[in-house]
CSV table of C-alpha atoms in Angstrom, one decimal:
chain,number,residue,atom,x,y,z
X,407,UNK,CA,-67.9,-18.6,8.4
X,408,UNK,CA,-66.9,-14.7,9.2
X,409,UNK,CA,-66.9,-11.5,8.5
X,410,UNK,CA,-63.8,-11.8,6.0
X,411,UNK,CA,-66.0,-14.9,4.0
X,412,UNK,CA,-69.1,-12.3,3.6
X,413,UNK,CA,-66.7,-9.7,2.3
X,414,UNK,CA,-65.2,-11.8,0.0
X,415,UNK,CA,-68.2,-13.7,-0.9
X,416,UNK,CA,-70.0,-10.4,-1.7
X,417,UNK,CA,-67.6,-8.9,-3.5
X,418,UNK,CA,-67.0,-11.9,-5.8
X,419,UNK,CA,-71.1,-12.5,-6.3
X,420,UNK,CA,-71.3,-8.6,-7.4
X,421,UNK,CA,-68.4,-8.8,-9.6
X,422,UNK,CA,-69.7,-11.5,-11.4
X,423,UNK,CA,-72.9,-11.0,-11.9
X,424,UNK,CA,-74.7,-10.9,-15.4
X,425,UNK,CA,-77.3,-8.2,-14.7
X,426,UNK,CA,-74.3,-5.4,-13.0
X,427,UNK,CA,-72.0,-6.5,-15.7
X,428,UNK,CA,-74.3,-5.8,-18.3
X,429,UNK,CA,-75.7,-2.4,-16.8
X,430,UNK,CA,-71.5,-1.5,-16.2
X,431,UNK,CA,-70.6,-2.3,-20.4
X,432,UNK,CA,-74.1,-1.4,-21.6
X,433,UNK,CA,-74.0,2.2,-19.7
X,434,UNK,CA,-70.0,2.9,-19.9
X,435,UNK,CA,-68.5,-0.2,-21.8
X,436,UNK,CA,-65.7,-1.4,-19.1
X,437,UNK,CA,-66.4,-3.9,-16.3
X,438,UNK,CA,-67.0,-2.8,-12.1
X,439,UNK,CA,-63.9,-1.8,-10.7
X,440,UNK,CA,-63.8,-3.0,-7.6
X,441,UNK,CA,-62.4,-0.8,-4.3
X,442,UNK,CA,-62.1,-2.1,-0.9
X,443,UNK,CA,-62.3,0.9,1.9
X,444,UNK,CA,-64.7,4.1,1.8
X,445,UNK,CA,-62.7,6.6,0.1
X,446,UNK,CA,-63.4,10.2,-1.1
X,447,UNK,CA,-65.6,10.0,-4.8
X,448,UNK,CA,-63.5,12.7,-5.9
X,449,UNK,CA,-60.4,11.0,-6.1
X,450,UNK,CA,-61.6,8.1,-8.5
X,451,UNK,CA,-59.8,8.3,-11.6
X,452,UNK,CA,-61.6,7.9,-15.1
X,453,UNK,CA,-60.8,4.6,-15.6
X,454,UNK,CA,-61.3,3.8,-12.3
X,455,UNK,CA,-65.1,4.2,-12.9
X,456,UNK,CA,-67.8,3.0,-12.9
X,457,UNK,CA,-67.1,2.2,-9.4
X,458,UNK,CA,-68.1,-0.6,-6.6
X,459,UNK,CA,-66.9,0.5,-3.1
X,460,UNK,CA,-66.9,-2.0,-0.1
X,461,UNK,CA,-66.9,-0.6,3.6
X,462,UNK,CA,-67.6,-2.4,6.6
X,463,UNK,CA,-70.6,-1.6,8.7
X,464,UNK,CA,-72.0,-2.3,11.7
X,465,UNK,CA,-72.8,-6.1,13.4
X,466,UNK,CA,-74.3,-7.0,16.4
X,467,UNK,CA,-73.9,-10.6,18.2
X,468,UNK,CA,-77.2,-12.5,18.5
X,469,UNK,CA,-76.0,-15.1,20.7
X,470,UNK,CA,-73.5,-17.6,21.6
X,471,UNK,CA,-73.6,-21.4,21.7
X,472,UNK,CA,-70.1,-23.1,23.3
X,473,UNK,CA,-67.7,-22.1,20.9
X,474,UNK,CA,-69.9,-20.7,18.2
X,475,UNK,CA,-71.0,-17.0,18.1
X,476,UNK,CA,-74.4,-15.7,16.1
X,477,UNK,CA,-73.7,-12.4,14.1
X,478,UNK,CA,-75.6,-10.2,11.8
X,479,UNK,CA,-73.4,-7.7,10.4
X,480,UNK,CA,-73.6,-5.5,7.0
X,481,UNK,CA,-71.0,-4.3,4.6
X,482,UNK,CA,-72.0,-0.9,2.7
X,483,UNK,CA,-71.3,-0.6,-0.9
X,484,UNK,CA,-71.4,2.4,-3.2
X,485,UNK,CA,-71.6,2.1,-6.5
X,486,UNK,CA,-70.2,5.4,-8.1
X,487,UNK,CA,-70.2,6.2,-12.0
X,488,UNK,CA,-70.0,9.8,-14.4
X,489,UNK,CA,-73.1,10.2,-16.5
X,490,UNK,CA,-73.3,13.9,-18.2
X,491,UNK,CA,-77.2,13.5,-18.5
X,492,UNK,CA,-79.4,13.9,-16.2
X,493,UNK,CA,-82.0,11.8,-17.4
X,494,UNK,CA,-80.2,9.0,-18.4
X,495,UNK,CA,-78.6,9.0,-14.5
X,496,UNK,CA,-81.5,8.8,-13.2
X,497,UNK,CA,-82.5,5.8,-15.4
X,498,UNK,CA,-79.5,4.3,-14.0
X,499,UNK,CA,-79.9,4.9,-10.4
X,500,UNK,CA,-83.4,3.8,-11.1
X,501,UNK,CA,-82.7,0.1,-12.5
X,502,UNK,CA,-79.7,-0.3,-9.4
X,503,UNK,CA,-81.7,-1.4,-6.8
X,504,UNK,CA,-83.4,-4.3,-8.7
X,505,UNK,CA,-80.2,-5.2,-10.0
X,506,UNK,CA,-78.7,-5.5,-7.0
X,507,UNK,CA,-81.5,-7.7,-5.3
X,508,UNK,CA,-81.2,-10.0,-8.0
X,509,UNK,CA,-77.6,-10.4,-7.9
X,510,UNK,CA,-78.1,-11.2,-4.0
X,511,UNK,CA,-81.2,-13.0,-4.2
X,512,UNK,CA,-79.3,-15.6,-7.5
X,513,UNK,CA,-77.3,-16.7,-4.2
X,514,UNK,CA,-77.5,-15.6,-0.8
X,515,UNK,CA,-75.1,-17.7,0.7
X,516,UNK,CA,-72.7,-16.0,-1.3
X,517,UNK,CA,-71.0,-18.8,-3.1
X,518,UNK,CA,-71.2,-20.8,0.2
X,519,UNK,CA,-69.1,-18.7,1.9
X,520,UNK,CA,-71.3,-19.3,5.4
X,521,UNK,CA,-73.2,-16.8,5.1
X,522,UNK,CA,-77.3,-15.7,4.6
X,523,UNK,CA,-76.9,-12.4,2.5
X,524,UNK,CA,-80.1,-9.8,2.1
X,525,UNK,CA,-80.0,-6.2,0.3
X,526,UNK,CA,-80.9,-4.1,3.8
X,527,UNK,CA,-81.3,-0.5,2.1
X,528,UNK,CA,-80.3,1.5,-0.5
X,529,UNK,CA,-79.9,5.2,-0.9
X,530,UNK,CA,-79.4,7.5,-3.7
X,531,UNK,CA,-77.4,11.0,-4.2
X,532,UNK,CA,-80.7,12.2,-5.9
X,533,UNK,CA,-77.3,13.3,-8.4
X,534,UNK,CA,-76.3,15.9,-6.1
X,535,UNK,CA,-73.0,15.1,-7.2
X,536,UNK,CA,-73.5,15.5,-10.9
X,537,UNK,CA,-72.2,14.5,-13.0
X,538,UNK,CA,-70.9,12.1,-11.1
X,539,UNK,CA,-73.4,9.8,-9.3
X,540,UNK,CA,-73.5,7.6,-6.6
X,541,UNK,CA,-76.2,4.7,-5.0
X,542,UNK,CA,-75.5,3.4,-2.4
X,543,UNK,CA,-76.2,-0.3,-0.8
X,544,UNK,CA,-76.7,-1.9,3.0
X,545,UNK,CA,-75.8,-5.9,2.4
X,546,UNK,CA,-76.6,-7.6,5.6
X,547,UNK,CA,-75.7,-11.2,6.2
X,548,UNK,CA,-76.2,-13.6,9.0
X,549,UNK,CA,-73.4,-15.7,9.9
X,550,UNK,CA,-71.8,-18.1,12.5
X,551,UNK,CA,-68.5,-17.4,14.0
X,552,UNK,CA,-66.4,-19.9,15.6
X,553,UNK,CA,-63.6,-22.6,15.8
């Protein structure tokens, strides 16, 4: 039950998920790759896409009971890919959002990692980095910290 379990149970529920694995080999025939730490979508390498980013976001403490603190924190992913055409792009940013709800929603407590897991928000580059494109995702969570 921390902030280390939601990472680590997110990043594990997105990985292996059916839905993003198929839209990953459908679209660009290799699996996610995943990255941990925002870095600059210009310095992925080809086979380093398509992309799934994890950064840490914001929390805030909802209370405290002895030992035990309430927290609702997010982590923000992006899921970066290359896709030449601009219609087919937006046919992929278009089918993320669903995919990732479903991939949350299959099990929010994130493999039981202590943890009660909601897609927040998403946003997409509208492919102002064409040809490469990016979506990104708030995941907040709800979890208990304490000894």
């Amino acid at each position: 039950m921390s902030l280390e379990a939601f990472h680590a149970g997110l990043k594990a529920r997105l990985l292996s998920d059916a839905g993003l694995g198929a839209w990953a080999s459908g679209h660009f025939s290799r699996a996610l790759t995943a990255i941990d730490g925002n870095i600059p979508i210009n310095t992925l390498g080809d086979g380093e896409v398509p992309a799934l980013i994890f950064e840490l976001g914001d929390g805030e403490g909802q209370g405290t009971d002895g030992e035990l603190q309430d927290w609702v924190a997010d982590i923000h992913i992006a899921l970066v890919w290359t896709e030449p055409g601009p219609s087919s792009a937006f046919a992929q940013r278009l089918e993320l959002p669903g995919l990732l709800a479903r991939a949350i929603i299959a099990d929010p407590s994130l493999g039981g990692s202590g943890v009660v897991a909601r897609l927040s928000a998403f946003e997409s580059d509208r492919g102002a980095n064409h040809p490469t494109h990016v979506m990104r995702a708030t995941v907040s969570a709800f979890y208990i910290e304490g000894s």
